[in-house]
């Protein structure tokens, strides 16, 4: 079991930056791949970024590639999402998730491929 708690959301002007954190409890965090998703009002939850358990492989959606960076610190049981050059269309609730697969080297991009979810943190980008 893994419990996930996101933090770092807030209100920022377009062009600004935010860093989201996702703190995990449980001894198995370091074995799981992690992902960030987001959900805007009236829209489905969508994939943003993912990182494998070792941190050696990452993957991004086209909409955030080159602006967002996912990273993790397994010693601190934390995964991060650095968001730069934010746009109003990045406004959403951001969720972190753990894929629940021990030491998988694969990247997962679908909501159904993740077993554990945080409660979400709101990111609002004003124009």
Short mmCIF file of C-alpha atoms in Angstrom, two decimals:
data_model
loop_
_atom_site.label_atom_id
_atom_site.label_comp_id
_atom_site.label_asym_id
_atom_site.label_seq_id
_atom_site.Cartn_x
_atom_site.Cartn_y
_atom_site.Cartn_z
CA UNK A 1 0.00 0.00 0.00
CA UNK A 2 1.13 3.50 -0.83
CA UNK A 3 -0.47 6.74 0.31
CA UNK A 4 0.23 9.78 -1.82
CA UNK A 5 -0.11 13.44 -0.87
CA UNK A 6 0.43 16.22 -3.40
CA UNK A 7 1.46 19.77 -2.55
CA UNK A 8 2.81 22.88 -4.24
CA UNK A 9 -0.17 23.95 -6.28
CA UNK A 10 -1.41 27.51 -6.39
CA UNK A 11 -2.15 30.55 -8.51
CA UNK A 12 0.53 31.76 -10.92
CA UNK A 13 0.65 34.13 -13.87
CA UNK A 14 1.21 32.86 -17.38
CA UNK A 15 4.90 32.32 -18.00
CA UNK A 16 5.56 31.54 -14.35
CA UNK A 17 6.72 28.37 -12.65
CA UNK A 18 5.56 25.99 -9.95
CA UNK A 19 7.01 22.83 -8.48
CA UNK A 20 4.62 20.14 -7.36
CA UNK A 21 5.65 17.52 -4.84
CA UNK A 22 4.11 14.15 -4.12
CA UNK A 23 5.09 12.59 -0.82
CA UNK A 24 4.56 8.87 -0.45
CA UNK A 25 4.23 6.71 2.60
CA UNK A 26 5.07 3.03 2.57
CA UNK A 27 8.25 1.08 2.00
CA UNK A 28 7.50 0.20 -1.62
CA UNK A 29 7.58 3.70 -3.13
CA UNK A 30 11.04 3.18 -4.58
CA UNK A 31 9.88 0.10 -6.48
CA UNK A 32 7.02 1.78 -8.33
CA UNK A 33 6.80 3.87 -11.43
CA UNK A 34 5.13 7.21 -10.85
CA UNK A 35 2.99 9.45 -12.96
CA UNK A 36 1.43 12.88 -12.95
CA UNK A 37 -2.01 13.45 -14.40
CA UNK A 38 -4.30 16.47 -14.52
CA UNK A 39 -7.99 17.11 -14.83
CA UNK A 40 -9.57 20.38 -15.90
CA UNK A 41 -13.26 21.14 -15.20
CA UNK A 42 -15.52 19.21 -17.53
CA UNK A 43 -12.66 17.22 -19.00
CA UNK A 44 -11.29 13.73 -18.52
CA UNK A 45 -8.17 13.11 -16.49
CA UNK A 46 -5.17 13.22 -18.80
CA UNK A 47 -1.61 12.00 -18.65
CA UNK A 48 1.12 14.59 -18.05
CA UNK A 49 4.40 12.80 -17.22
CA UNK A 50 5.79 9.53 -15.92
CA UNK A 51 9.02 8.21 -14.49
CA UNK A 52 10.20 4.64 -13.91
CA UNK A 53 11.21 3.39 -10.46
CA UNK A 54 14.92 4.16 -10.92
CA UNK A 55 14.41 7.60 -12.43
CA UNK A 56 16.36 6.56 -15.51
CA UNK A 57 13.46 6.92 -17.93
CA UNK A 58 10.85 9.65 -18.23
CA UNK A 59 8.07 10.42 -20.66
CA UNK A 60 5.88 13.47 -21.28
CA UNK A 61 2.71 14.36 -23.07
CA UNK A 62 3.22 16.53 -26.12
CA UNK A 63 1.42 19.42 -24.45
CA UNK A 64 4.02 19.75 -21.68
CA UNK A 65 7.19 18.42 -23.30
CA UNK A 66 10.02 20.91 -22.98
CA UNK A 67 8.24 22.85 -20.21
CA UNK A 68 7.68 20.27 -17.44
CA UNK A 69 10.21 17.99 -15.77
CA UNK A 70 9.40 14.96 -13.65
CA UNK A 71 11.94 13.68 -11.14
CA UNK A 72 12.06 11.58 -8.01
CA UNK A 73 14.06 11.17 -4.84
CA UNK A 74 13.57 7.64 -3.56
CA UNK A 75 15.46 8.41 -0.37
CA UNK A 76 12.82 11.03 0.43
CA UNK A 77 9.88 9.02 -0.97
CA UNK A 78 8.98 11.98 -3.14
CA UNK A 79 8.27 12.64 -6.79
CA UNK A 80 8.33 16.13 -8.26
CA UNK A 81 6.88 17.96 -11.23
CA UNK A 82 8.71 21.14 -12.16
CA UNK A 83 6.44 23.25 -14.32
CA UNK A 84 7.91 26.17 -16.27
CA UNK A 85 6.47 28.54 -18.87
CA UNK A 86 3.00 27.86 -17.56
CA UNK A 87 0.01 28.59 -19.76
CA UNK A 88 -3.66 29.19 -18.86
CA UNK A 89 -4.47 25.85 -20.47
CA UNK A 90 -2.34 24.14 -17.80
CA UNK A 91 -5.00 25.06 -15.24
CA UNK A 92 -6.27 21.85 -13.65
CA UNK A 93 -6.18 19.66 -10.59
CA UNK A 94 -2.91 17.74 -10.70
CA UNK A 95 -2.72 14.20 -9.36
CA UNK A 96 0.24 11.93 -8.72
CA UNK A 97 -0.13 8.20 -9.04
CA UNK A 98 1.86 5.02 -8.46
CA UNK A 99 1.65 2.12 -10.89
CA UNK A 100 1.94 -0.64 -8.29
CA UNK A 101 4.32 -2.79 -10.36
CA UNK A 102 7.56 -3.80 -8.70
CA UNK A 103 10.64 -2.60 -10.59
CA UNK A 104 8.94 -2.31 -13.95
CA UNK A 105 11.03 -0.50 -16.51
CA UNK A 106 8.00 0.49 -18.53
CA UNK A 107 6.27 3.83 -18.80
CA UNK A 108 2.49 3.89 -18.28
CA UNK A 109 0.26 6.66 -19.59
CA UNK A 110 -3.28 5.48 -18.93
CA UNK A 111 -5.33 6.22 -15.85
CA UNK A 112 -6.28 2.56 -15.48
CA UNK A 113 -2.64 1.48 -15.31
CA UNK A 114 -2.11 3.19 -11.97
CA UNK A 115 -3.19 1.63 -8.70
CA UNK A 116 -2.65 4.42 -6.17
CA UNK A 117 -3.68 8.06 -6.36
CA UNK A 118 -3.29 11.21 -4.36
CA UNK A 119 -6.08 13.64 -3.61
CA UNK A 120 -4.86 16.27 -6.07
CA UNK A 121 -3.58 19.83 -5.90
CA UNK A 122 -5.08 22.78 -7.79
CA UNK A 123 -2.95 24.70 -10.28
CA UNK A 124 -4.42 27.88 -11.70
CA UNK A 125 -2.62 29.89 -14.36
CA UNK A 126 -3.93 33.37 -15.01
CA UNK A 127 -3.51 35.14 -18.34
#
